DNA sequence: CATTTTTGCTAACGAACGTTTGCTTAAATT
DNA sequence: AATTTAAGCAAACGTTCGTTAGCAAAAATG
């Protein structure tokens, strides 16, 4: 059976820290806040963690991994640009809704990291954005997306709008991640595609 | 001539506080940080301000005013929905680029306000969003925008993408606010409009 | 020029911060 | 049952926080 309690506490701490960091920010959350949320004394956390920044790092690092590892196979697949974009949007929204706190912290609190770790996260954020740009670029070169798109700019618009979902999404709200993905894809795609007569009637 | 220095110092403090709050966040910026940036001692600021939160409030309140007062006349004008949306996007981006720090602080640091002030800001933020929704709704009812748009959702996407510009925009960068507005409007509008043959040649 | 007001300094306040220490209890291992 | 290991507490460390008090220089006002 191995051990039961060991590591569980640590995961609880990480989960609670993620929630508080996402709600109040890194500097707005104290070690004692995190401890109190699981009915511990502040100092007791240090039996499980090395430092407050380590907590932030683990949350942000895990989010970076989640984003990158979900997008890479899509970009590398042999699908069409349109299909790639559709999947990429869905994948991004999957991470954003399934790991909401980590996504918010990843997007808003990376500045609180040490310079070395901040640089690491920024590099991976850039790599992610570059993968997204690749899809748009490919679509342009394949002639399915309009050639006059400002790819870096539009990519940023898309990613910003998608990341914003992490801030307002509520699992018990009226919209499922799939519905959000569909509405977003549907709307975004129209802005990208070259003008063609509609395929369906209506 | 009235007084020369009076009020200047205060405005300087507000400007510097806005910059630091936007770069490091409210909790990540200390009174001594702000003071040091204008070569003063921490305590000296209190000859000009009542509290740190007052600084945050003035920045956020001013931004709220700027956003609302720039959008209201557009929504109330007799223009077409398409023209209203174009102007609204341009106005939003004008505020966001011209008062960049305040816009970032308005979007990211309002949580640090006292409950009463936070509620005030949230109400005005909601009012702003409602004005934006009105434009989309009007466009649907006029038959120029697609009827199947999820208006609250798309409005959120648009505003989030626009607010994101406040984070990455650089006045000395390659893109002017006007270029950003044009690319954005151009792209967004295609996702909203009902399919029609283009009116203009080219 | 005298005086009031503004501006800034130094020093300190009490509170909260992240973190460490030493001790105790509980759990797991032999 | 004895012993090692893990988990948590209470208290304190040194630092930084927002803010205040008392005093000095500078500027504006009469």
Tab-separated table of C-alpha atoms (C1' of nucleotides) in Angstrom:
chain	number	residue	atom	x	y	z
A	1	UNK	CA	0.000	0.000	0.000
A	2	UNK	CA	2.953	2.299	0.517
A	3	UNK	CA	2.280	5.382	2.613
A	4	UNK	CA	-1.077	6.932	2.965
A	5	UNK	CA	-0.626	10.377	4.416
A	6	UNK	CA	2.753	11.322	3.055
A	7	UNK	CA	2.503	13.601	0.046
A	8	UNK	CA	-1.201	14.062	0.531
A	9	UNK	CA	-0.617	16.947	2.874
A	10	UNK	CA	1.763	18.474	0.405
A	11	UNK	CA	-0.756	18.215	-2.400
A	12	UNK	CA	-3.393	19.762	-0.194
A	13	UNK	CA	-1.078	22.642	0.568
A	14	UNK	CA	-0.388	23.143	-3.129
A	15	UNK	CA	-4.066	23.062	-3.978
A	16	UNK	CA	-4.988	25.551	-1.271
A	17	UNK	CA	-2.069	27.792	-2.127
A	18	UNK	CA	-3.157	27.758	-5.757
A	19	UNK	CA	-6.650	28.799	-4.825
A	20	UNK	CA	-5.505	31.606	-2.536
A	21	UNK	CA	-2.808	32.849	-4.909
A	22	UNK	CA	-5.399	32.944	-7.654
A	23	UNK	CA	-7.937	34.784	-5.505
A	24	UNK	CA	-5.727	37.241	-3.633
A	25	UNK	CA	-2.435	37.135	-5.497
A	26	UNK	CA	0.939	35.890	-4.297
A	27	UNK	CA	1.832	38.909	-2.203
A	28	UNK	CA	-1.724	39.170	-0.973
A	29	UNK	CA	-1.536	35.672	0.480
A	30	UNK	CA	0.556	34.922	3.564
A	31	UNK	CA	1.982	31.610	4.674
A	32	UNK	CA	-0.315	31.881	7.666
A	33	UNK	CA	-3.327	32.311	5.363
A	34	UNK	CA	-2.494	29.073	3.586
A	35	UNK	CA	-1.877	27.278	6.855
A	36	UNK	CA	-5.105	28.570	8.404
A	37	UNK	CA	-7.113	27.322	5.426
A	38	UNK	CA	-6.142	23.772	6.375
A	39	UNK	CA	-6.192	24.483	10.103
A	40	UNK	CA	-2.448	24.509	10.673
A	41	UNK	CA	-0.047	26.967	12.228
A	42	UNK	CA	2.104	28.974	9.833
A	43	UNK	CA	5.361	27.373	10.801
A	44	UNK	CA	3.954	23.872	10.368
A	45	UNK	CA	3.959	24.247	6.602
A	46	UNK	CA	7.736	24.111	6.622
A	47	UNK	CA	7.645	20.400	7.430
A	48	UNK	CA	6.352	20.029	3.857
A	49	UNK	CA	7.737	22.886	1.800
A	50	UNK	CA	11.031	24.698	1.516
A	51	UNK	CA	9.726	28.203	0.920
A	52	UNK	CA	6.730	30.210	-0.171
A	53	UNK	CA	8.270	30.809	-3.557
A	54	UNK	CA	8.685	27.067	-4.058
A	55	UNK	CA	4.912	26.791	-3.780
A	56	UNK	CA	4.417	29.438	-6.432
A	57	UNK	CA	6.998	27.800	-8.643
A	58	UNK	CA	5.421	24.367	-8.477
A	59	UNK	CA	2.012	25.753	-9.366
A	60	UNK	CA	3.289	27.854	-12.236
A	61	UNK	CA	5.632	25.171	-13.546
A	62	UNK	CA	2.890	22.581	-13.571
A	63	UNK	CA	0.587	24.939	-15.462
A	64	UNK	CA	3.290	25.643	-18.038
A	65	UNK	CA	3.740	21.914	-18.553
A	66	UNK	CA	0.009	21.384	-18.876
A	67	UNK	CA	-0.335	24.058	-21.553
A	68	UNK	CA	2.684	23.016	-23.579
A	69	UNK	CA	2.117	19.286	-23.413
A	70	UNK	CA	-1.474	19.657	-24.546
A	71	UNK	CA	-0.644	21.877	-27.519
A	72	UNK	CA	2.470	20.178	-28.878
A	73	UNK	CA	0.871	16.980	-30.182
A	74	UNK	CA	-1.816	19.044	-31.899
A	75	UNK	CA	0.658	21.245	-33.724
A	76	UNK	CA	2.751	18.225	-34.694
A	77	UNK	CA	-0.220	16.249	-35.955
A	78	UNK	CA	-0.891	16.043	-39.666
A	79	UNK	CA	-4.272	17.719	-39.431
A	80	UNK	CA	-5.456	20.731	-41.364
A	81	UNK	CA	-4.801	24.202	-39.945
A	82	UNK	CA	-8.504	24.727	-39.320
A	83	UNK	CA	-8.739	21.494	-37.395
A	84	UNK	CA	-5.525	22.262	-35.522
A	85	UNK	CA	-6.861	25.616	-34.443
A	86	UNK	CA	-10.117	24.121	-33.314
A	87	UNK	CA	-8.285	21.527	-31.232
A	88	UNK	CA	-5.831	24.070	-29.882
A	89	UNK	CA	-8.617	26.306	-28.638
A	90	UNK	CA	-10.366	23.347	-27.037
A	91	UNK	CA	-7.134	22.156	-25.426
A	92	UNK	CA	-6.342	25.579	-24.041
A	93	UNK	CA	-9.819	25.918	-22.599
A	94	UNK	CA	-9.543	22.432	-21.185
A	95	UNK	CA	-6.452	23.369	-19.193
A	96	UNK	CA	-7.922	26.725	-18.229
A	97	UNK	CA	-11.137	25.273	-16.872
A	98	UNK	CA	-9.784	22.019	-15.461
A	99	UNK	CA	-6.860	23.652	-13.656
A	100	UNK	CA	-8.372	27.039	-13.207
A	101	UNK	CA	-6.399	28.269	-10.212
A	102	UNK	CA	-3.070	27.203	-11.669
A	103	UNK	CA	-3.963	28.892	-14.955
A	104	UNK	CA	-4.803	32.167	-13.226
A	105	UNK	CA	-1.629	32.045	-11.161
A	106	UNK	CA	0.394	31.150	-14.250
A	107	UNK	CA	-0.996	34.147	-16.088
A	108	UNK	CA	-0.894	36.743	-13.334
A	109	UNK	CA	1.629	35.829	-10.655
A	110	UNK	CA	4.752	34.762	-12.571
A	111	UNK	CA	6.197	38.215	-11.928
A	112	UNK	CA	6.659	37.289	-8.279
A	113	UNK	CA	9.104	34.515	-9.181
A	114	UNK	CA	12.837	34.893	-8.807
A	115	UNK	CA	14.528	36.263	-11.949
A	116	UNK	CA	15.827	32.849	-12.999
A	117	UNK	CA	12.469	31.123	-12.675
A	118	UNK	CA	10.656	34.075	-14.191
A	119	UNK	CA	12.882	33.809	-17.247
A	120	UNK	CA	12.167	30.102	-17.451
A	121	UNK	CA	8.422	30.649	-17.412
A	122	UNK	CA	8.588	33.491	-19.901
A	123	UNK	CA	10.553	31.327	-22.301
A	124	UNK	CA	7.966	28.579	-22.152
A	125	UNK	CA	5.158	31.082	-22.488
A	126	UNK	CA	6.850	32.408	-25.608
A	127	UNK	CA	7.317	28.886	-26.938
A	128	UNK	CA	3.622	28.248	-26.438
A	129	UNK	CA	2.665	31.421	-28.241
A	130	UNK	CA	5.019	30.481	-31.069
A	131	UNK	CA	3.278	27.132	-31.476
A	132	UNK	CA	-0.039	28.905	-31.724
A	133	UNK	CA	1.348	31.305	-34.301
A	134	UNK	CA	2.555	28.352	-36.343
A	135	UNK	CA	-1.009	27.200	-36.768
A	136	UNK	CA	-2.158	30.562	-38.068
A	137	UNK	CA	0.852	30.878	-40.338
A	138	UNK	CA	0.290	27.425	-41.747
A	139	UNK	CA	-3.316	28.302	-42.405
A	140	UNK	CA	-2.291	31.377	-44.332
A	141	UNK	CA	0.242	29.476	-46.386
A	142	UNK	CA	-2.317	26.801	-47.128
A	143	UNK	CA	-4.637	29.533	-48.353
A	144	UNK	CA	-7.438	28.829	-45.887
A	145	UNK	CA	-6.764	31.874	-43.710
A	146	UNK	CA	-6.665	35.415	-45.006
A	147	UNK	CA	-3.209	36.491	-46.055
A	148	UNK	CA	-3.455	39.964	-44.560
A	149	UNK	CA	-3.692	38.755	-40.954
A	150	UNK	CA	-1.194	40.176	-38.514
A	151	UNK	CA	-0.294	36.784	-37.108
A	152	UNK	CA	1.505	37.819	-33.892
A	153	UNK	CA	-1.181	40.352	-33.096
A	154	UNK	CA	-4.142	38.066	-33.740
A	155	UNK	CA	-2.446	35.246	-31.848
A	156	UNK	CA	-2.146	37.522	-28.871
A	157	UNK	CA	-5.785	38.544	-29.104
A	158	UNK	CA	-6.851	34.914	-29.211
A	159	UNK	CA	-4.663	33.802	-26.321
A	160	UNK	CA	-5.624	36.772	-24.174
A	161	UNK	CA	-9.308	36.121	-24.696
A	162	UNK	CA	-8.814	32.418	-23.918
A	163	UNK	CA	-6.817	33.139	-20.781
A	164	UNK	CA	-9.490	35.538	-19.638
A	165	UNK	CA	-11.847	32.582	-19.348
A	166	UNK	CA	-9.739	31.354	-16.425
A	167	UNK	CA	-10.739	34.468	-14.513
A	168	UNK	CA	-14.504	34.358	-14.913
A	169	UNK	CA	-15.277	30.705	-15.577
A	170	UNK	CA	-17.311	28.925	-12.887
A	171	UNK	CA	-17.794	25.166	-13.074
A	172	UNK	CA	-21.353	25.547	-11.844
A	173	UNK	CA	-22.071	28.373	-14.236
A	174	UNK	CA	-24.388	28.162	-17.239
A	175	UNK	CA	-21.631	27.501	-19.780
A	176	UNK	CA	-19.664	24.291	-20.126
A	177	UNK	CA	-16.060	24.447	-21.366
A	178	UNK	CA	-17.268	22.777	-24.546
A	179	UNK	CA	-19.879	25.440	-25.143
A	180	UNK	CA	-17.327	28.165	-24.552
A	181	UNK	CA	-14.922	26.470	-26.920
A	182	UNK	CA	-17.564	26.125	-29.587
A	183	UNK	CA	-18.750	29.723	-29.386
A	184	UNK	CA	-15.201	30.988	-29.383
A	185	UNK	CA	-13.980	28.810	-32.236
A	186	UNK	CA	-17.032	29.569	-34.273
A	187	UNK	CA	-16.576	33.294	-33.871
A	188	UNK	CA	-12.814	33.383	-34.231
A	189	UNK	CA	-12.736	31.192	-37.284
A	190	UNK	CA	-14.967	33.526	-39.206
A	191	UNK	CA	-12.470	36.305	-38.641
A	192	UNK	CA	-9.644	34.224	-39.991
A	193	UNK	CA	-11.026	32.400	-42.988
A	194	UNK	CA	-10.992	33.744	-46.450
A	195	UNK	CA	-14.386	34.786	-47.670
A	196	UNK	CA	-16.252	31.888	-49.144
A	197	UNK	CA	-19.899	31.235	-49.761
A	198	UNK	CA	-21.433	29.536	-46.735
A	199	UNK	CA	-21.502	25.775	-47.082
A	200	UNK	CA	-24.666	25.237	-45.136
A	201	UNK	CA	-28.068	26.695	-45.754
A	202	UNK	CA	-29.757	29.111	-43.324
B	1	UNK	CA	-0.252	81.901	-11.985
B	2	UNK	CA	-1.579	80.290	-8.834
B	3	UNK	CA	0.757	77.830	-7.188
B	4	UNK	CA	3.413	76.015	-9.048
B	5	UNK	CA	4.548	73.110	-6.948
B	6	UNK	CA	1.379	72.341	-5.032
B	7	UNK	CA	-0.402	69.377	-6.475
B	8	UNK	CA	2.473	68.628	-8.796
B	9	UNK	CA	4.092	66.459	-6.181
B	10	UNK	CA	0.838	64.668	-5.620
B	11	UNK	CA	0.402	64.024	-9.302
B	12	UNK	CA	3.949	62.756	-9.502
B	13	UNK	CA	3.270	60.380	-6.652
B	14	UNK	CA	0.116	59.133	-8.363
B	15	UNK	CA	1.932	58.635	-11.642
B	16	UNK	CA	4.791	56.738	-10.034
B	17	UNK	CA	2.441	54.680	-7.898
B	18	UNK	CA	0.468	53.795	-11.016
B	19	UNK	CA	3.589	52.631	-12.774
B	20	UNK	CA	4.797	50.534	-9.837
B	21	UNK	CA	1.377	49.081	-9.065
B	22	UNK	CA	1.067	48.090	-12.702
B	23	UNK	CA	4.541	46.540	-12.800
B	24	UNK	CA	4.699	44.810	-9.415
B	25	UNK	CA	1.131	44.838	-8.176
B	26	UNK	CA	-0.348	46.667	-5.207
B	27	UNK	CA	0.923	44.298	-2.535
B	28	UNK	CA	4.231	43.946	-4.334
B	29	UNK	CA	4.825	47.694	-4.079
B	30	UNK	CA	5.647	49.331	-0.753
B	31	UNK	CA	5.190	52.931	0.244
B	32	UNK	CA	8.968	53.096	0.495
B	33	UNK	CA	9.290	51.837	-3.091
B	34	UNK	CA	7.093	54.658	-4.329
B	35	UNK	CA	8.937	57.212	-2.228
B	36	UNK	CA	12.347	55.970	-3.346
B	37	UNK	CA	11.339	56.306	-6.998
B	38	UNK	CA	11.032	60.051	-6.495
B	39	UNK	CA	13.920	60.216	-4.035
B	40	UNK	CA	11.882	60.717	-0.885
B	41	UNK	CA	11.675	58.914	2.428
B	42	UNK	CA	8.696	56.663	2.967
B	43	UNK	CA	7.096	58.770	5.630
B	44	UNK	CA	7.332	61.900	3.532
B	45	UNK	CA	4.578	60.711	1.227
B	46	UNK	CA	2.067	61.233	4.021
B	47	UNK	CA	2.353	64.996	3.646
B	48	UNK	CA	0.522	64.425	0.347
B	49	UNK	CA	-1.624	61.339	0.710
B	50	UNK	CA	-3.853	59.881	3.405
B	51	UNK	CA	-3.076	56.214	2.852
B	52	UNK	CA	-1.704	53.699	0.393
B	53	UNK	CA	-5.172	52.518	-0.480
B	54	UNK	CA	-6.193	56.070	-1.342
B	55	UNK	CA	-3.507	56.001	-4.021
B	56	UNK	CA	-4.889	52.783	-5.460
B	57	UNK	CA	-8.405	54.125	-5.325
B	58	UNK	CA	-7.579	57.343	-7.157
B	59	UNK	CA	-5.836	55.451	-9.919
B	60	UNK	CA	-8.602	52.903	-10.333
B	61	UNK	CA	-11.398	55.459	-10.020
B	62	UNK	CA	-9.852	57.668	-12.655
B	63	UNK	CA	-9.498	54.731	-15.018
B	64	UNK	CA	-13.125	53.754	-14.487
B	65	UNK	CA	-14.171	57.289	-15.317
B	66	UNK	CA	-12.001	57.342	-18.403
B	67	UNK	CA	-13.479	54.122	-19.755
B	68	UNK	CA	-17.092	54.998	-19.033
B	69	UNK	CA	-16.973	58.581	-20.186
B	70	UNK	CA	-15.394	57.601	-23.473
B	71	UNK	CA	-17.934	54.887	-24.248
B	72	UNK	CA	-21.173	56.536	-23.163
B	73	UNK	CA	-21.396	59.184	-25.912
B	74	UNK	CA	-20.681	56.526	-28.510
B	75	UNK	CA	-23.466	54.237	-27.344
B	76	UNK	CA	-25.864	57.182	-27.092
B	77	UNK	CA	-25.021	58.496	-30.537
B	78	UNK	CA	-27.350	57.790	-33.418
B	79	UNK	CA	-24.763	55.887	-35.397
B	80	UNK	CA	-25.110	52.413	-36.814
B	81	UNK	CA	-24.141	49.414	-34.658
B	82	UNK	CA	-21.170	48.674	-36.888
B	83	UNK	CA	-19.929	52.217	-36.571
B	84	UNK	CA	-20.579	52.223	-32.831
B	85	UNK	CA	-18.559	49.070	-32.379
B	86	UNK	CA	-15.708	50.441	-34.417
B	87	UNK	CA	-15.651	53.608	-32.322
B	88	UNK	CA	-16.004	51.702	-29.069
B	89	UNK	CA	-13.008	49.527	-29.850
B	90	UNK	CA	-10.969	52.570	-30.811
B	91	UNK	CA	-12.044	54.413	-27.652
B	92	UNK	CA	-11.196	51.479	-25.425
B	93	UNK	CA	-7.791	51.117	-27.014
B	94	UNK	CA	-7.272	54.833	-26.692
B	95	UNK	CA	-7.749	54.697	-22.930
B	96	UNK	CA	-5.730	51.512	-22.657
B	97	UNK	CA	-2.720	52.898	-24.506
B	98	UNK	CA	-2.910	56.491	-23.340
B	99	UNK	CA	-3.336	55.621	-19.669
B	100	UNK	CA	-1.666	52.283	-19.761
B	101	UNK	CA	-0.632	51.963	-16.121
B	102	UNK	CA	-4.025	53.006	-14.807
B	103	UNK	CA	-5.707	50.552	-17.164
B	104	UNK	CA	-3.531	47.670	-15.958
B	105	UNK	CA	-4.118	48.576	-12.326
B	106	UNK	CA	-7.839	48.960	-12.980
B	107	UNK	CA	-7.976	45.494	-14.484
B	108	UNK	CA	-5.730	43.612	-12.095
B	109	UNK	CA	-5.520	45.367	-8.726
B	110	UNK	CA	-9.106	46.303	-7.870
B	111	UNK	CA	-9.244	43.240	-5.614
B	112	UNK	CA	-6.946	45.008	-3.172
B	113	UNK	CA	-9.512	47.758	-2.562
B	114	UNK	CA	-11.696	47.863	0.526
B	115	UNK	CA	-15.004	46.008	0.102
B	116	UNK	CA	-16.975	49.207	-0.378
B	117	UNK	CA	-14.683	50.590	-3.047
B	118	UNK	CA	-14.312	47.208	-4.675
B	119	UNK	CA	-18.084	47.008	-5.033
B	120	UNK	CA	-18.130	50.496	-6.525
B	121	UNK	CA	-15.560	49.568	-9.147
B	122	UNK	CA	-17.226	46.276	-9.973
B	123	UNK	CA	-20.533	48.043	-10.512
B	124	UNK	CA	-18.981	50.473	-12.951
B	125	UNK	CA	-17.114	47.680	-14.673
B	126	UNK	CA	-20.414	45.867	-15.106
B	127	UNK	CA	-22.060	49.020	-16.394
B	128	UNK	CA	-19.301	49.383	-18.946
B	129	UNK	CA	-19.682	45.809	-20.088
B	130	UNK	CA	-23.443	46.315	-20.366
B	131	UNK	CA	-22.922	49.296	-22.652
B	132	UNK	CA	-20.733	47.166	-24.855
B	133	UNK	CA	-23.317	44.414	-24.937
B	134	UNK	CA	-25.929	46.946	-25.987
B	135	UNK	CA	-24.010	47.604	-29.156
B	136	UNK	CA	-23.870	43.943	-30.086
B	137	UNK	CA	-27.523	43.436	-29.215
B	138	UNK	CA	-28.538	46.416	-31.277
B	139	UNK	CA	-26.551	45.044	-34.193
B	140	UNK	CA	-28.350	41.731	-33.953
B	141	UNK	CA	-31.753	43.385	-33.789
B	142	UNK	CA	-30.882	45.546	-36.747
B	143	UNK	CA	-29.970	42.398	-38.636
B	144	UNK	CA	-26.362	43.346	-39.319
B	145	UNK	CA	-24.856	40.940	-36.765
B	146	UNK	CA	-25.533	37.229	-36.707
B	147	UNK	CA	-28.499	36.301	-34.552
B	148	UNK	CA	-26.861	33.244	-33.030
B	149	UNK	CA	-24.154	35.194	-31.189
B	150	UNK	CA	-23.860	34.607	-27.469
B	151	UNK	CA	-23.743	38.303	-26.676
B	152	UNK	CA	-22.447	38.219	-23.071
B	153	UNK	CA	-19.820	35.670	-23.998
B	154	UNK	CA	-18.563	37.420	-27.108
B	155	UNK	CA	-18.565	40.760	-25.286
B	156	UNK	CA	-16.335	39.244	-22.657
B	157	UNK	CA	-13.996	37.836	-25.281
B	158	UNK	CA	-13.735	41.212	-26.952
B	159	UNK	CA	-13.147	43.165	-23.760
B	160	UNK	CA	-10.622	40.681	-22.443
B	161	UNK	CA	-8.645	40.805	-25.665
B	162	UNK	CA	-8.772	44.610	-25.642
B	163	UNK	CA	-7.694	44.830	-22.013
B	164	UNK	CA	-4.825	42.495	-22.718
B	165	UNK	CA	-3.358	45.179	-24.949
B	166	UNK	CA	-2.716	47.237	-21.815
B	167	UNK	CA	-0.307	44.557	-20.647
B	168	UNK	CA	1.877	44.191	-23.709
B	169	UNK	CA	1.525	47.517	-25.526
B	170	UNK	CA	4.682	49.612	-25.742
B	171	UNK	CA	4.481	53.180	-27.048
B	172	UNK	CA	7.803	52.742	-28.845
B	173	UNK	CA	6.797	49.372	-30.245
B	174	UNK	CA	6.082	48.686	-33.915
B	175	UNK	CA	2.305	49.046	-33.622
B	176	UNK	CA	0.405	52.264	-33.099
B	177	UNK	CA	-2.873	52.200	-31.183
B	178	UNK	CA	-4.605	52.977	-34.457
B	179	UNK	CA	-3.037	49.984	-36.175
B	180	UNK	CA	-4.013	47.735	-33.298
B	181	UNK	CA	-7.551	49.088	-33.396
B	182	UNK	CA	-7.793	48.550	-37.111
B	183	UNK	CA	-6.487	44.990	-37.052
B	184	UNK	CA	-8.726	44.121	-34.145
B	185	UNK	CA	-11.870	45.724	-35.530
B	186	UNK	CA	-11.262	44.226	-38.906
B	187	UNK	CA	-10.901	40.743	-37.482
B	188	UNK	CA	-13.665	40.970	-34.897
B	189	UNK	CA	-16.197	42.422	-37.264
B	190	UNK	CA	-15.904	39.487	-39.614
B	191	UNK	CA	-16.881	37.174	-36.782
B	192	UNK	CA	-19.960	39.210	-36.006
B	193	UNK	CA	-21.447	40.206	-39.317
B	194	UNK	CA	-23.901	38.183	-41.238
B	195	UNK	CA	-22.494	36.837	-44.455
B	196	UNK	CA	-22.936	39.381	-47.174
B	197	UNK	CA	-21.073	40.197	-50.320
B	198	UNK	CA	-18.490	42.893	-49.597
B	199	UNK	CA	-19.780	46.406	-50.272
B	200	UNK	CA	-16.503	47.916	-51.337
B	201	UNK	CA	-14.152	46.743	-54.026
B	202	UNK	CA	-10.637	45.443	-53.326
C	1	DC	C1'	10.706	91.078	7.068
C	2	DA	C1'	7.740	88.200	9.923
C	3	DT	C1'	4.800	84.438	9.700
C	4	DT	C1'	2.279	80.849	8.252
C	5	DT	C1'	2.161	76.697	5.299
C	6	DT	C1'	4.223	73.270	2.780
C	7	DT	C1'	7.636	69.788	2.256
C	8	DG	C1'	10.788	66.653	3.767
C	9	DC	C1'	13.729	64.370	7.190
C	10	DT	C1'	14.801	60.978	11.077
C	11	DA	C1'	13.110	57.955	14.181
C	12	DA	C1'	9.979	55.181	15.888
C	13	DC	C1'	5.446	52.621	16.497
C	14	DG	C1'	2.851	48.208	16.401
C	15	DA	C1'	1.638	44.754	13.236
C	16	DA	C1'	2.519	41.336	9.869
C	17	DC	C1'	5.780	39.026	7.108
C	18	DG	C1'	8.711	34.490	5.882
C	19	DT	C1'	11.252	31.432	8.334
C	20	DT	C1'	13.721	28.774	12.230
C	21	DT	C1'	14.032	26.422	16.583
C	22	DG	C1'	12.930	23.194	20.211
C	23	DC	C1'	9.570	20.450	21.917
C	24	DT	C1'	5.639	17.195	21.781
C	25	DT	C1'	2.624	13.995	19.952
C	26	DA	C1'	1.355	10.560	16.625
C	27	DA	C1'	2.436	7.197	13.221
C	28	DA	C1'	5.232	3.851	11.012
C	29	DT	C1'	8.952	0.594	11.287
C	30	DT	C1'	11.843	-2.916	13.350
D	1	DA	C1'	7.594	-3.097	22.930
D	2	DA	C1'	11.306	-0.130	21.458
D	3	DT	C1'	12.751	2.992	18.167
D	4	DT	C1'	12.850	5.790	14.391
D	5	DT	C1'	10.409	9.105	11.555
D	6	DA	C1'	6.879	12.427	10.409
D	7	DA	C1'	3.630	16.144	11.640
D	8	DG	C1'	2.306	19.816	14.255
D	9	DC	C1'	2.541	23.467	17.981
D	10	DA	C1'	4.122	27.541	20.431
D	11	DA	C1'	7.349	30.909	20.482
D	12	DA	C1'	10.552	33.580	18.691
D	13	DC	C1'	13.945	35.453	15.082
D	14	DG	C1'	15.041	39.447	12.131
D	15	DT	C1'	12.884	42.136	8.561
D	16	DT	C1'	9.595	44.807	6.330
D	17	DC	C1'	5.165	46.753	6.327
D	18	DG	C1'	1.898	51.110	6.622
D	19	DT	C1'	1.707	54.871	9.358
D	20	DT	C1'	2.651	58.620	12.930
D	21	DA	C1'	5.317	62.138	15.599
D	22	DG	C1'	8.448	65.751	16.183
D	23	DC	C1'	11.499	68.699	14.101
D	24	DA	C1'	13.998	71.416	10.394
D	25	DA	C1'	14.402	73.698	6.039
D	26	DA	C1'	12.030	75.974	2.238
D	27	DA	C1'	8.366	78.420	0.069
D	28	DA	C1'	4.566	81.126	-0.037
D	29	DT	C1'	1.912	84.716	2.160
D	30	DG	C1'	0.914	88.861	4.847
